[in-house]
Backbone as a ProteinNet text record, in pm:
[ID]
protein_1_A
[PRIMARY]
XXXXXXXXXXXXXXXXXXXXXXXXXXXXXXXXXXXXXXXXXXXXXXXXXXXXXXXXXXXXXXXXXXXXXXXXXXXXXXXXXXXXXXXXXXXXXXXXXXXXXXXXXXXXXXXXXXXXXXXXXXXXXXXXXXXXXXXX
[TERTIARY]
777	918.2	997.6	948	1018.1	1140.2	1090.1	1149.1	1254	1234.8	1340.1	1431.5	1412.6	1510.9	1580.8	1512.9	1606.1	1669	1640.5	1702.8	1773.4	1729.8	1796.7	1726.6	1589.1	1515.5	1398.6	1304.2	1189.8	1174.2	1151.9	1129	957.3	953.7	764	794.1	653.4	639.4	590.8	647.6	627	563.6	467.3	458	563.6	647.7	744	693.1	601.4	590	576.8	605.8	567.4	430.6	391.2	253.3	264.6	139.4	61.7	18.6	113.5	46.6	-0.3	-46.1	-120.9	-250.3	-356.1	-488.4	-534.7	-496.9	-476.4	-446.2	-366	-300.8	-389.7	-449.8	-536.3	-678.1	-720.3	-829.6	-805.5	-706.1	-664.1	-673.8	-662.4	-658.9	-801.5	-836.9	-1037.5	-1005	-925.8	-918.2	-1002.3	-1134	-1193.8	-1191.5	-1126.1	-1108	-992.1	-904.7	-774	-661.5	-561	-404.3	-346.3	-324.6	-239.3	-75	-59.8	71.2	162.1	262.6	320.7	449.8	526.5	623.9	621.5	643.5	654.5	777.2	857.2	997	1044.2	1140.3	1185	1192	1210.5	1244.3	1144.4	1056.6	983.1	888.1	848.3	701.2	575.9	557.3	464.5	472.4	576.7	629.1	617	632.2	639.9	463.7	424.9	253.2	142.5	238.4	194.2	121.8	146.1	124.1	131.2	60.2	141.5	163.4	284.7	262	232.3	262.2	244.1	362	335.2	424.3	399.5	488.9	501.8	511	388.3	366.3	512.4	528.5	612.9	563.3	433	388.8	390.4	446.8	427.8	338.2	257	144.6	130	146.4	129.5	-14.6	32.9	-85.4	-63.9	-194.2	-214.4	-188.8	-125.2	-87.4	-217.5	-212.5	-320.1	-340.2	-494.5	-539.2	-523	-483.7	-487	-613.3	-736.6	-883.5	-889.4	-802.9	-843.8	-699	-690.6	-598.4	-644.2	-665.9	-718.4	-830	-914.6	-1106	-1080.7	-979.9	-970.8	-969.1	-1079.1	-1109.6	-971.6	-930.6	-800.7	-901	-899.8	-923.4	-825.8	-714.1	-609.7	-472.6	-332	-228.2	-237.2	-300.4	-300.5	-386.9	-480	-546.1	-463.5	-348.3	-296	-162	-114.6	-21.5	-86.3	-208.2	-280.4	-321.2	-347.1	-393.8	-296.6	-148	-57	54	20.7	102.9	112.2	-18	4.8	44.8	72.5	128	304.1	370.3	491.3	588.9	699.4	754.8	773.4	719.4	709.3	574.4	484.4	347.7	273.6	172.9	126.9	-30.5	-52.7	-161.1	-203.4	-349.3	-449	-466.8	-438.7	-401.8	-543.9	-621.8	-711.6	-713.5	-711.5	-669.1	-782.4	-802.8	-889.5	-792.5	-783.1	-699	-759	-715	-773.1	-760.1	-867.2	-836.3	-909.6	-869.1	-958	-1016.2	-1145.6	-1225.6	-1287.5	-1361.1	-1389.5	-1540	-1620.5	-1759.6	-1819.6	-1942.8	-2006.4	-2017	-1986.1	-1983.2	-1814.4	-1733.1	-1603.9	-1475.1	-1543.7	-1478.6	-1411.3	-1284.4	-1190.3	-1257.3	-1289.2	-1338.3	-1272.1	-1228.2	-1174.8	-1252.1	-1197.8	-1334.5	-1206.8	-1250.7	-1154.8	-1221.3	-1122.7	-1131.8	-1069.2	-1160.9	-1108.6	-1036.1	-905.1	-838.6	-758.2	-781.3	-707.7	-588.6	-459.2	-320.8	-304.9	-209.4	-141	-25.5	20.4	180.1	218.4	318	423.4	498.4	476.5	544.7	675.1	729.5	873.5	914.2	1059.9	1103.9	1143.7	1124.3	1148.1	1302.7	1383	1515.1	1585.6	1503.1	1531.9	1643.2	1737.7	1826	1826.9	1768.9	1802.4	1675.3	1551.1	1444.9	1468.8	1510.9	1482.1	1587.1	1693.3	1803.6	1761.9	1653.7	1640.5	1557.6
-1729.4	-1821.4	-1772.6	-1687.1	-1598.9	-1509.1	-1418.5	-1367.8	-1428.6	-1540.3	-1640.3	-1691.4	-1700.8	-1775.9	-1629.2	-1538.9	-1409.1	-1329.9	-1343.5	-1237.9	-1331.1	-1486.1	-1524.5	-1525.8	-1421.2	-1418.2	-1363.3	-1316.2	-1305.5	-1162.6	-1065.6	-935	-898.7	-851.9	-822.6	-698.3	-641.2	-485.7	-480.1	-388.9	-338.2	-203.6	-184.1	-76.6	4.8	-38	30.8	27.9	-50.1	-9.9	-153.7	-132.8	-281.1	-283.1	-407.1	-406.5	-525.3	-515.1	-590.1	-713.3	-799.3	-961.4	-1023.3	-996.4	-1089.6	-1046.3	-1174.1	-1134.1	-1103.6	-1172.6	-1176.8	-1026.9	-971	-842.9	-740.9	-754.4	-659.8	-650.4	-780.6	-793.7	-707.6	-740.7	-660	-512.8	-455.4	-345	-276.2	-378.3	-342	-313.1	-410.3	-363.5	-456.9	-448.2	-578.3	-577.4	-471.8	-474.1	-412.6	-461.3	-397.3	-412.4	-380.5	-403.1	-274.9	-311.7	-186.4	-166.3	-24.9	-12.6	13.4	-51.4	-31.6	76.3	58.4	165.9	196	332.7	355.9	402.8	322	326.7	468.6	530.1	673.1	666.4	769.3	781.7	732.2	650.7	568.1	651.9	605.9	696.6	657.7	544.3	580.6	659.5	697.1	808.8	947.9	982	1099.9	1096.2	1012.2	1009.5	1043.4	1018.4	1068.9	951.7	819.1	720.6	713.5	709.2	675.3	562.9	504.9	419.4	467.3	328.1	387.2	479.6	560.3	653.6	669.5	737.8	771.1	919.8	990	1117.9	1195.7	1284.1	1357.5	1318.5	1316.7	1293	1126	1060.3	894.1	796.4	870.4	832.7	732.6	612.3	578.1	593.1	653.3	666.5	556.4	514.2	397.3	444.9	377	414.8	381.9	422.3	408.7	265.4	229.1	83.7	72.4	-9.6	-36.3	-82.9	-15.5	-94.7	-129.1	-55.5	-101.7	-47.5	-166	-99	-111.9	4.3	28.6	-51.3	-2.8	-55.8	-202.7	-278.5	-413.5	-429.4	-447.8	-481.2	-546.1	-482.5	-537	-571.7	-707.2	-736.1	-839	-872.9	-917.5	-904.4	-948.8	-950	-979.9	-1134.7	-1195.3	-1118.5	-1069.8	-980.9	-879	-782.8	-690.5	-751	-877.3	-906.2	-955.9	-1005.6	-1039.8	-901.6	-830.2	-705.5	-632.4	-642.7	-593.2	-698.9	-808.5	-882.4	-912.2	-830.4	-853.6	-695.2	-637.8	-501	-490.2	-409.2	-406.6	-304.4	-310.5	-202	-95.9	28.8	157.5	161.6	77.9	95.9	177	267.4	333.8	287.5	280.8	231.5	319.4	295.3	371.7	300	360.7	272.4	408.9	298.5	351.8	304.6	399.9	369.7	446.3	387.4	443.2	494.8	652.5	711.4	748.7	675.1	711.1	878.4	947.5	1059.3	1075.1	1184.1	1202.3	1337.7	1297.7	1414.5	1439.2	1542	1592.7	1599.9	1513.5	1497.3	1621.3	1617	1776.9	1748.9	1642.2	1655.2	1658.9	1685.3	1696.4	1602.2	1468.3	1351.4	1320.5	1301.1	1239.4	1108.7	1094.2	1007.2	960.4	835.5	813.9	785.7	836.6	844.6	778.4	722.6	670.8	754.5	835.7	902.7	824.7	784.6	709.5	803.7	785.1	878.1	779.8	827.4	747.5	814.7	740.2	809.9	723.8	788.3	764.7	720.1	583.3	525.8	434.7	489.2	423.8	289.7	167.8	44.8	24.7	3.7	-43.7	-145.3	-227.9	-321.2	-425.7	-535.2	-608	-591.4	-593.8	-591	-460.1	-380.1	-237	-200.2	-191.2	-202	-24.9	46	172.2	205	129.9	146.7	38.1	-90.4	-222.3	-186.9	-135.4	-166.3	-49.8	27.8	133.3	109.4
-1822.8	-1859.5	-1949.3	-2074	-2145.5	-2081.2	-1955.8	-1876.3	-1826.8	-1762.3	-1694.4	-1799.4	-1931.3	-2017.8	-2055.2	-2100.7	-2113.7	-2063.3	-1935.4	-1799.3	-1706.5	-1711.6	-1593	-1479.3	-1449.9	-1371.3	-1385.3	-1270.4	-1313.5	-1209.2	-1296.4	-1276.2	-1263.2	-1131.2	-1131.6	-1057	-1100.6	-1096	-916.4	-872.6	-718.4	-683.7	-605.6	-526.2	-498.6	-393.8	-348.2	-202.5	-147.7	5.9	56.1	207.8	281.7	328.5	349.3	376.4	494.5	591.2	666.8	646.3	625.8	560	635.6	735	862.8	874.1	880.3	886.6	1009.7	1102.8	1233	1300.7	1252.3	1291.6	1250.4	1124.3	1031.9	1106.4	1152.9	1295.3	1372.9	1441.5	1572.2	1563	1443.5	1396.3	1367.5	1338.8	1316.2	1168.7	1079.8	926.2	844	808.6	757.2	600.7	532.6	446.3	374.7	257.9	222	289.2	261.3	295.5	361.7	475.1	571.6	521.3	467.2	420.7	585.2	590.8	702.6	671.3	576.9	526.4	379.7	369.2	220.3	188.2	113.6	78	37.7	98.2	39.7	-114.3	-162.6	-321.5	-406.1	-364.4	-488.9	-514.8	-671.8	-681.3	-585.9	-513.9	-419.7	-285.7	-261.5	-171.1	-257.2	-387.5	-449	-467.5	-474	-484.2	-378.4	-281.2	-144.8	-43.4	-83.7	-9.3	122.7	257.7	375.8	463.7	508.8	610	779.1	842.9	991.7	1034	1115	1164.2	1292.6	1377.7	1524.4	1522.1	1610.5	1634.7	1716.6	1721.1	1823.3	1954.9	1958.7	2110.3	2122.7	2029.7	2062.3	1999.5	1980.1	1941.4	1802.4	1780.3	1653.4	1537.4	1426.3	1329.6	1253.2	1197.5	1101	995.4	877.9	760.7	673.4	524.4	434.6	433.2	362.9	374	217.7	160.7	5	-36.5	-115.2	-110.7	-262	-343.5	-480.4	-551.7	-688.5	-784.8	-900.4	-976.3	-1130.6	-1110.9	-1003.7	-968.5	-939.8	-924.6	-879.9	-722.2	-641.6	-505.6	-439.2	-320.6	-272.4	-113	-67	16.3	106.1	52.2	145	60.5	125.5	58.2	-89.3	-96.7	-197.9	-334.9	-284.6	-425.1	-476.2	-374.2	-421.1	-519.9	-500.4	-579	-711.1	-715	-831.5	-922.9	-848	-905.7	-1000.8	-963.5	-1009	-1107.7	-1073.7	-1134.2	-1312.5	-1346.3	-1509.3	-1546.5	-1479.5	-1510.2	-1548.3	-1592.9	-1620.7	-1513.8	-1462.3	-1413.8	-1492.4	-1449.4	-1525.8	-1575.7	-1537.9	-1588.6	-1451.8	-1478.8	-1376.9	-1368.5	-1240.8	-1165.6	-1092.5	-1045.8	-969.7	-851.5	-734.1	-597.4	-514.4	-490.4	-387.5	-282.6	-147.7	-31.3	70.6	182	284.6	380.6	379	491.3	646.6	734.5	858.1	908.9	942	992.1	1101.6	1221.8	1309.3	1297.1	1361.4	1334.5	1469.1	1517.2	1624.4	1618.5	1665.2	1705.7	1744	1740.9	1804.4	1965.8	2015.5	2171	2185	2113.9	2133.1	2121.1	2102.3	2137.3	1975.4	1996	1858.4	1813.9	1675.9	1591.4	1507.3	1437.2	1343	1228.7	1105.6	1001.4	884.5	789.1	697.5	565.4	493.3	393.1	261.1	137.1	20.2	-84	-95	-193.6	-284.8	-419.7	-523.3	-573.5	-586.2	-645.1	-741.9	-839.9	-920.9	-938.5	-914.6	-861.2	-959.5	-1000.3	-1107.7	-1039.3	-1124.9	-1044.5	-1068.2	-978	-979	-995.6	-1063.1	-1087	-929.8	-916.2	-792.7	-791.9	-900.7	-903.3	-906.2	-870	-878.8	-750.6	-745.6	-598.2	-565.2	-645	-629.3	-508.6	-530.2	-442.4	-326.6	-359.1	-277.2	-158.4	-177	-52.2	35.4	33.4	126.3	238.7
[MASK]
++++++++++++++++++++++++++++++++++++++++++++++++++++++++++++++++++++++++++++++++++++++++++++++++++++++++++++++++++++++++++++++++++++++++

């Protein structure tokens, strides 16, 4: 309320990523825990930290992006958990974002297999009204 009175608007902290916010889509992709990153906004601290969204390879194959599973140790099961985990921070604060990153490994029999590698990144939060990042 104080922020609304002082600034005429509420400015929220953001990671600088677009996420998949459909339970049905997550289930279709086999994601049982976490939030899939669709896109990492170019030029954001999230991009600088190394977070990855979905991308299409040169051969046309779609690679799944990082799956956010925790923020500063708080478990992320769905979109609402992600928003709750960062709402007490301010733009400019840095949080630890833990993701599962899909990687293809070759089994002993020579078959490709997708494994999830857990990685933690430090990401500086941006402001929801920062047109430098939001318009991209």
